[in-house]
Every structure is written in structure tokens, then in C-alpha cells.
């Protein structure tokens, strides 16, 4: 019988490998995973015990991919890129510092992904820890909210691109699209959305730069860098319109419900 701590480790590992496997493959492999009660069993002659031990080692190795999953399979990519655009538009390369920018992006990611993660915990993690469902069912229930989030943020054009490159037959439903095809389509969709939002953020500051540069040329002050005068006006404009409030609200609401 597995202890609760070992079950939690297995659950986290199963959730980490969803980016590497299709939903169909999960049904074939999940029911064969079992954690040995003693790592010393790896030296036994029982093939089943050795296989189980190797599976545990594989799952622990896959956990090293967790940072990549957090960055690319959540709202983090869009958020951190848009915030970087804001900093560049203000012509302040070091303000806010990278630590603040990444920290804010992480907490906004937790906020946006909270409903999805709560659904995974309620539908998959807790029932599995309470011995109500098996590993296969836990995986299927856990991957469903994640795929729903990815589909909601992925453009059909980007999804069609990877379906075509994977040389797959035309899918009839979302269930026909494997996760390994869905994830890269989601990533490039997020990149496009982030750049679109970044361009919209840049436009008012670009107009301000043009106006100040034209004014300096009209006054014959061509040797004075326009950026030197435009930066205080950019900061003043950003503060007056409560820029951080507008940007953060736009970011969070852009993910929809």
C-alpha cells in the first residue's frame, strides 16, 4: 500500500508529463505504474518490481521539466512578454528590475491558472489520494482542465499548422488532437497575442516620441536627444492614466473566463 506522501509525488509527476504524452497514450501506460515501498527492491530478481522502480526513477526525472511546463503551458508566457513591452515602451530597461517583473508574472500566472488548478485538485488529485480512483482515471481527469485551457487560448490557424505538420488526419473533435500537437500551437498563439498587446502599448509612447522629436527639430535643437525629454513625459502619462492598473486588468481579462 502506498503512503500518502508517495502518492502525492506520483500525482505531481503524472501532471508534469502531460506535455510529453497524448491523452490516448496515457490510458495505455498509467495503470502499470506502481511505487515500490523500498528502493532496495530495485536489486530484486522480480521483473515487475524492477519495472516499477524504473518507472519511479523516470517520473522523478520528468519532474525536472516542471519549470518549462510552468513557463510554456500556463499564462506566464503572455504575461511576462507584455510586462517586458511595458518596460521597453517606457524606455526604462532596468525599472522594474527583472526579479520584480518575473515575480509579478508568476503571481499573476497563479491567479489566472487558479480555477484550472483547483479543478485538477478537486477532480483528480484528491480522489486519487483518497483511493477513490486509479492512476489512469486521475490522469484523464487531471489533463482535461489543462487541455480545455489550452484550447480556449489557441487559435485554430496555429492548431491547423501543427496538425498539418504532424501529418495527421483532419480531427473531428478536440479529443482527436493529441497534447503534443496542442502545446506548441498554444505557445505560438500566446506569442502572437503578447506581441499584439505589446504593439498597442507601444503606440501612445511612440506618438509621444514623434511629437517631441518634431518639436525639437522645429526649435533647431537637433543635437538634443529626443529620448532625454520624452522619458519624463512618458512616465507622467503612464502614472496619470494608472498604467499598471490598465495593463494588469487587460492581461488578466484577456484570458477570459
Tab-separated table of C-alpha atoms in Angstrom:
chain	number	residue	atom	x	y	z
A	1	UNK	CA	0.000	0.000	0.000
A	2	UNK	CA	1.439	3.393	-0.996
A	3	UNK	CA	1.845	6.079	1.635
A	4	UNK	CA	0.142	9.458	1.165
A	5	UNK	CA	3.499	11.188	0.596
A	6	UNK	CA	4.443	8.786	-2.184
A	7	UNK	CA	1.029	9.180	-3.761
A	8	UNK	CA	1.445	12.953	-3.791
A	9	UNK	CA	4.817	12.586	-5.504
A	10	UNK	CA	3.289	10.319	-8.121
A	11	UNK	CA	0.403	12.731	-8.737
A	12	UNK	CA	2.740	15.659	-9.309
A	13	UNK	CA	4.844	13.569	-11.666
A	14	UNK	CA	1.806	12.476	-13.638
A	15	UNK	CA	0.687	16.064	-14.035
A	16	UNK	CA	4.200	17.041	-15.154
A	17	UNK	CA	4.332	14.567	-18.024
A	18	UNK	CA	1.104	15.647	-19.690
A	19	UNK	CA	3.101	17.867	-22.040
A	20	UNK	CA	5.022	14.878	-23.327
A	21	UNK	CA	2.230	12.383	-23.936
A	22	UNK	CA	-1.025	12.269	-25.805
A	23	UNK	CA	-4.187	11.505	-23.952
A	24	UNK	CA	-4.542	8.210	-25.748
A	25	UNK	CA	-1.085	7.072	-24.679
A	26	UNK	CA	-1.896	7.812	-21.070
A	27	UNK	CA	-4.573	5.170	-20.967
A	28	UNK	CA	-2.094	2.512	-22.018
A	29	UNK	CA	0.661	3.273	-19.533
A	30	UNK	CA	-0.852	4.848	-16.458
A	31	UNK	CA	-2.241	1.638	-14.965
A	32	UNK	CA	1.177	-0.038	-14.968
A	33	UNK	CA	2.820	2.460	-12.617
A	34	UNK	CA	3.383	1.362	-9.047
A	35	UNK	CA	5.750	2.741	-6.467
A	36	UNK	CA	7.855	0.218	-4.568
A	37	UNK	CA	7.803	0.515	-0.802
A	38	UNK	CA	11.571	0.204	-0.634
A	39	UNK	CA	14.129	1.486	-3.132
A	40	UNK	CA	16.223	-1.514	-2.222
A	41	UNK	CA	13.770	-3.613	-4.206
A	42	UNK	CA	15.456	-2.381	-7.375
A	43	UNK	CA	18.049	-5.093	-6.873
A	44	UNK	CA	15.468	-7.891	-6.744
A	45	UNK	CA	15.094	-10.508	-9.452
A	46	UNK	CA	11.365	-9.833	-9.803
A	47	UNK	CA	10.890	-8.165	-13.225
A	48	UNK	CA	7.691	-6.420	-12.137
A	49	UNK	CA	9.396	-4.816	-9.143
A	50	UNK	CA	12.358	-3.691	-11.242
A	51	UNK	CA	9.999	-2.224	-13.844
A	52	UNK	CA	8.121	-0.310	-11.158
A	53	UNK	CA	11.339	1.078	-9.742
A	54	UNK	CA	12.480	2.262	-13.165
A	55	UNK	CA	9.139	3.958	-13.712
A	56	UNK	CA	9.522	5.858	-10.454
A	57	UNK	CA	13.011	6.991	-11.475
A	58	UNK	CA	11.622	8.105	-14.845
A	59	UNK	CA	8.858	10.098	-13.198
A	60	UNK	CA	11.323	11.812	-10.870
A	61	UNK	CA	13.454	12.709	-13.881
A	62	UNK	CA	10.464	14.169	-15.696
A	63	UNK	CA	9.845	16.447	-12.717
A	64	UNK	CA	12.877	18.424	-13.865
A	65	UNK	CA	10.694	19.617	-16.755
A	66	UNK	CA	8.302	21.327	-14.347
A	67	UNK	CA	9.832	24.828	-14.858
A	68	UNK	CA	9.412	24.524	-18.620
A	69	UNK	CA	5.798	23.450	-18.153
A	70	UNK	CA	5.126	26.368	-15.814
A	71	UNK	CA	6.549	28.810	-18.359
A	72	UNK	CA	5.103	27.436	-21.596
A	73	UNK	CA	1.856	25.695	-20.663
A	74	UNK	CA	0.342	28.421	-18.488
A	75	UNK	CA	-0.436	32.119	-18.744
A	76	UNK	CA	3.171	33.018	-17.850
A	77	UNK	CA	4.452	33.500	-21.407
A	78	UNK	CA	1.908	36.134	-22.375
A	79	UNK	CA	2.145	37.971	-19.061
A	80	UNK	CA	5.919	38.272	-18.880
A	81	UNK	CA	6.219	39.367	-22.531
A	82	UNK	CA	3.584	42.084	-22.176
A	83	UNK	CA	5.167	43.399	-18.987
A	84	UNK	CA	8.526	43.470	-20.766
A	85	UNK	CA	6.925	45.507	-23.554
A	86	UNK	CA	5.662	47.994	-20.969
A	87	UNK	CA	9.151	48.428	-19.564
A	88	UNK	CA	10.641	48.888	-23.024
A	89	UNK	CA	7.949	51.369	-24.056
A	90	UNK	CA	8.791	53.488	-21.021
A	91	UNK	CA	12.477	53.433	-22.039
A	92	UNK	CA	13.380	52.072	-18.602
A	93	UNK	CA	15.460	48.925	-19.265
A	94	UNK	CA	16.063	48.176	-15.568
A	95	UNK	CA	12.891	49.502	-13.928
A	96	UNK	CA	11.128	47.456	-12.689
A	97	UNK	CA	14.006	45.030	-12.084
A	98	UNK	CA	13.873	41.588	-13.654
A	99	UNK	CA	13.197	39.968	-10.278
A	100	UNK	CA	10.120	42.129	-9.737
A	101	UNK	CA	8.880	41.599	-13.278
A	102	UNK	CA	9.239	37.814	-13.130
A	103	UNK	CA	7.810	37.642	-9.605
A	104	UNK	CA	4.759	39.652	-10.643
A	105	UNK	CA	4.356	37.452	-13.722
A	106	UNK	CA	4.443	34.325	-11.567
A	107	UNK	CA	1.798	35.542	-9.135
A	108	UNK	CA	-0.420	36.736	-11.976
A	109	UNK	CA	0.025	33.294	-13.537
A	110	UNK	CA	-1.075	31.642	-10.289
A	111	UNK	CA	-4.094	33.957	-10.220
A	112	UNK	CA	-5.112	33.199	-13.810
A	113	UNK	CA	-4.492	29.450	-13.537
A	114	UNK	CA	-6.115	29.051	-10.106
A	115	UNK	CA	-9.515	27.859	-11.445
A	116	UNK	CA	-7.827	25.242	-13.635
A	117	UNK	CA	-5.554	24.009	-10.866
A	118	UNK	CA	-8.428	23.919	-8.368
A	119	UNK	CA	-10.422	21.786	-10.774
A	120	UNK	CA	-7.479	19.400	-11.173
A	121	UNK	CA	-7.130	19.148	-7.408
A	122	UNK	CA	-10.849	18.523	-6.839
A	123	UNK	CA	-11.422	16.134	-9.729
A	124	UNK	CA	-8.139	14.217	-9.883
A	125	UNK	CA	-5.657	14.756	-7.067
A	126	UNK	CA	-7.900	14.472	-4.012
A	127	UNK	CA	-9.947	11.497	-5.294
A	128	UNK	CA	-6.722	9.675	-6.138
A	129	UNK	CA	-5.168	10.358	-2.737
A	130	UNK	CA	-8.357	9.092	-1.107
A	131	UNK	CA	-8.235	5.842	-3.135
A	132	UNK	CA	-11.443	6.704	-4.977
A	133	UNK	CA	-9.959	6.463	-8.489
A	134	UNK	CA	-6.949	4.761	-10.040
A	135	UNK	CA	-3.930	6.327	-11.737
A	136	UNK	CA	-5.373	6.185	-15.231
A	137	UNK	CA	-8.569	7.929	-14.192
A	138	UNK	CA	-6.583	10.528	-12.214
A	139	UNK	CA	-4.504	11.330	-15.277
A	140	UNK	CA	-7.528	11.630	-17.546
A	141	UNK	CA	-9.344	13.878	-15.101
A	142	UNK	CA	-6.233	15.956	-14.456
A	143	UNK	CA	-5.352	16.537	-18.097
A	144	UNK	CA	-8.880	17.543	-19.127
A	145	UNK	CA	-8.931	21.031	-17.481
A	146	UNK	CA	-5.444	21.771	-18.811
A	147	UNK	CA	-6.425	20.856	-22.362
A	148	UNK	CA	-9.574	22.929	-22.026
A	149	UNK	CA	-7.495	25.963	-21.037
A	150	UNK	CA	-5.046	25.387	-23.908
A	151	UNK	CA	-7.817	25.014	-26.479
A	152	UNK	CA	-9.511	28.174	-25.239
A	153	UNK	CA	-6.355	30.244	-25.816
A	154	UNK	CA	-5.156	28.590	-29.040
A	155	UNK	CA	-6.033	29.916	-32.477
A	156	UNK	CA	-7.442	27.489	-34.994
A	157	UNK	CA	-4.889	28.654	-37.556
A	158	UNK	CA	-1.977	27.734	-35.288
A	159	UNK	CA	-3.592	24.431	-34.347
A	160	UNK	CA	-4.140	23.583	-38.012
A	161	UNK	CA	-0.473	24.317	-38.710
A	162	UNK	CA	0.793	21.684	-36.274
A	163	UNK	CA	-1.895	19.181	-37.243
A	164	UNK	CA	-0.707	19.522	-40.821
A	165	UNK	CA	2.988	19.246	-39.909
A	166	UNK	CA	2.247	16.169	-37.792
A	167	UNK	CA	0.744	14.571	-40.914
A	168	UNK	CA	-2.443	13.722	-39.041
A	169	UNK	CA	-5.895	13.148	-40.495
A	170	UNK	CA	-8.268	16.056	-40.088
A	171	UNK	CA	-9.543	15.893	-36.477
A	172	UNK	CA	-13.291	15.806	-35.992
A	173	UNK	CA	-13.297	16.813	-32.327
A	174	UNK	CA	-10.853	18.273	-29.831
A	175	UNK	CA	-10.352	14.815	-28.363
A	176	UNK	CA	-8.753	13.752	-31.651
A	177	UNK	CA	-5.930	16.279	-31.176
A	178	UNK	CA	-3.074	14.879	-29.051
A	179	UNK	CA	-1.496	17.005	-26.374
A	180	UNK	CA	1.912	17.084	-28.057
A	181	UNK	CA	0.262	18.863	-31.017
A	182	UNK	CA	-1.812	21.188	-28.860
A	183	UNK	CA	1.036	22.565	-26.726
A	184	UNK	CA	3.254	24.116	-29.459
A	185	UNK	CA	0.147	25.567	-31.121
A	186	UNK	CA	-0.766	27.148	-27.791
A	187	UNK	CA	2.730	28.587	-27.345
A	188	UNK	CA	2.857	30.363	-30.703
A	189	UNK	CA	-0.683	31.637	-30.156
A	190	UNK	CA	0.420	33.110	-26.853
A	191	UNK	CA	3.432	34.733	-28.503
A	192	UNK	CA	1.246	36.340	-31.163
A	193	UNK	CA	-1.270	37.602	-28.607
A	194	UNK	CA	1.504	39.001	-26.414
A	195	UNK	CA	3.104	40.858	-29.317
A	196	UNK	CA	-0.253	42.273	-30.402
A	197	UNK	CA	-0.827	43.637	-26.910
A	198	UNK	CA	2.749	44.948	-26.817
A	199	UNK	CA	2.272	46.874	-30.059
A	200	UNK	CA	-0.873	48.511	-28.686
A	201	UNK	CA	1.067	49.528	-25.590
A	202	UNK	CA	3.897	50.979	-27.671
A	203	UNK	CA	1.687	53.169	-29.904
A	204	UNK	CA	0.927	56.065	-27.483
A	205	UNK	CA	4.545	56.246	-26.353
A	206	UNK	CA	5.740	56.182	-29.958
A	207	UNK	CA	3.412	59.076	-30.799
A	208	UNK	CA	4.814	60.989	-27.839
A	209	UNK	CA	8.373	60.389	-29.093
A	210	UNK	CA	7.442	61.653	-32.563
A	211	UNK	CA	5.784	64.793	-31.188
A	212	UNK	CA	8.756	65.658	-29.002
A	213	UNK	CA	11.250	64.946	-31.776
A	214	UNK	CA	9.284	67.189	-34.167
A	215	UNK	CA	9.158	69.960	-31.569
A	216	UNK	CA	12.903	69.794	-31.017
A	217	UNK	CA	13.577	69.959	-34.749
A	218	UNK	CA	11.252	72.942	-35.110
A	219	UNK	CA	13.196	74.750	-32.391
A	220	UNK	CA	16.517	73.866	-34.025
A	221	UNK	CA	17.614	71.699	-31.104
A	222	UNK	CA	18.696	68.825	-33.287
A	223	UNK	CA	21.640	67.904	-31.064
A	224	UNK	CA	19.415	67.186	-28.058
A	225	UNK	CA	18.321	63.503	-27.947
A	226	UNK	CA	14.504	63.329	-28.061
A	227	UNK	CA	14.517	60.357	-25.678
A	228	UNK	CA	16.058	62.535	-22.995
A	229	UNK	CA	12.973	64.743	-22.924
A	230	UNK	CA	10.368	62.155	-23.792
A	231	UNK	CA	11.078	59.803	-20.899
A	232	UNK	CA	9.721	62.148	-18.160
A	233	UNK	CA	6.604	62.757	-20.250
A	234	UNK	CA	6.156	59.006	-20.751
A	235	UNK	CA	6.362	58.407	-17.033
A	236	UNK	CA	3.933	61.258	-16.364
A	237	UNK	CA	1.467	59.892	-18.907
A	238	UNK	CA	1.769	56.345	-17.531
A	239	UNK	CA	1.178	57.484	-13.957
A	240	UNK	CA	-1.719	59.780	-14.833
A	241	UNK	CA	-3.675	57.031	-16.603
A	242	UNK	CA	-2.819	54.487	-13.874
A	243	UNK	CA	-0.925	52.391	-16.393
A	244	UNK	CA	-0.192	49.365	-14.227
A	245	UNK	CA	-3.870	49.008	-13.362
A	246	UNK	CA	-4.863	49.124	-17.034
A	247	UNK	CA	-2.149	46.729	-18.167
A	248	UNK	CA	-2.766	44.127	-15.446
A	249	UNK	CA	-6.534	44.276	-15.934
A	250	UNK	CA	-6.153	43.859	-19.691
A	251	UNK	CA	-3.781	40.932	-19.211
A	252	UNK	CA	-6.000	39.026	-16.793
A	253	UNK	CA	-9.226	39.639	-18.714
A	254	UNK	CA	-7.573	38.637	-21.997
A	255	UNK	CA	-7.626	35.009	-20.827
A	256	UNK	CA	-11.380	35.041	-20.497
A	257	UNK	CA	-13.363	33.029	-18.015
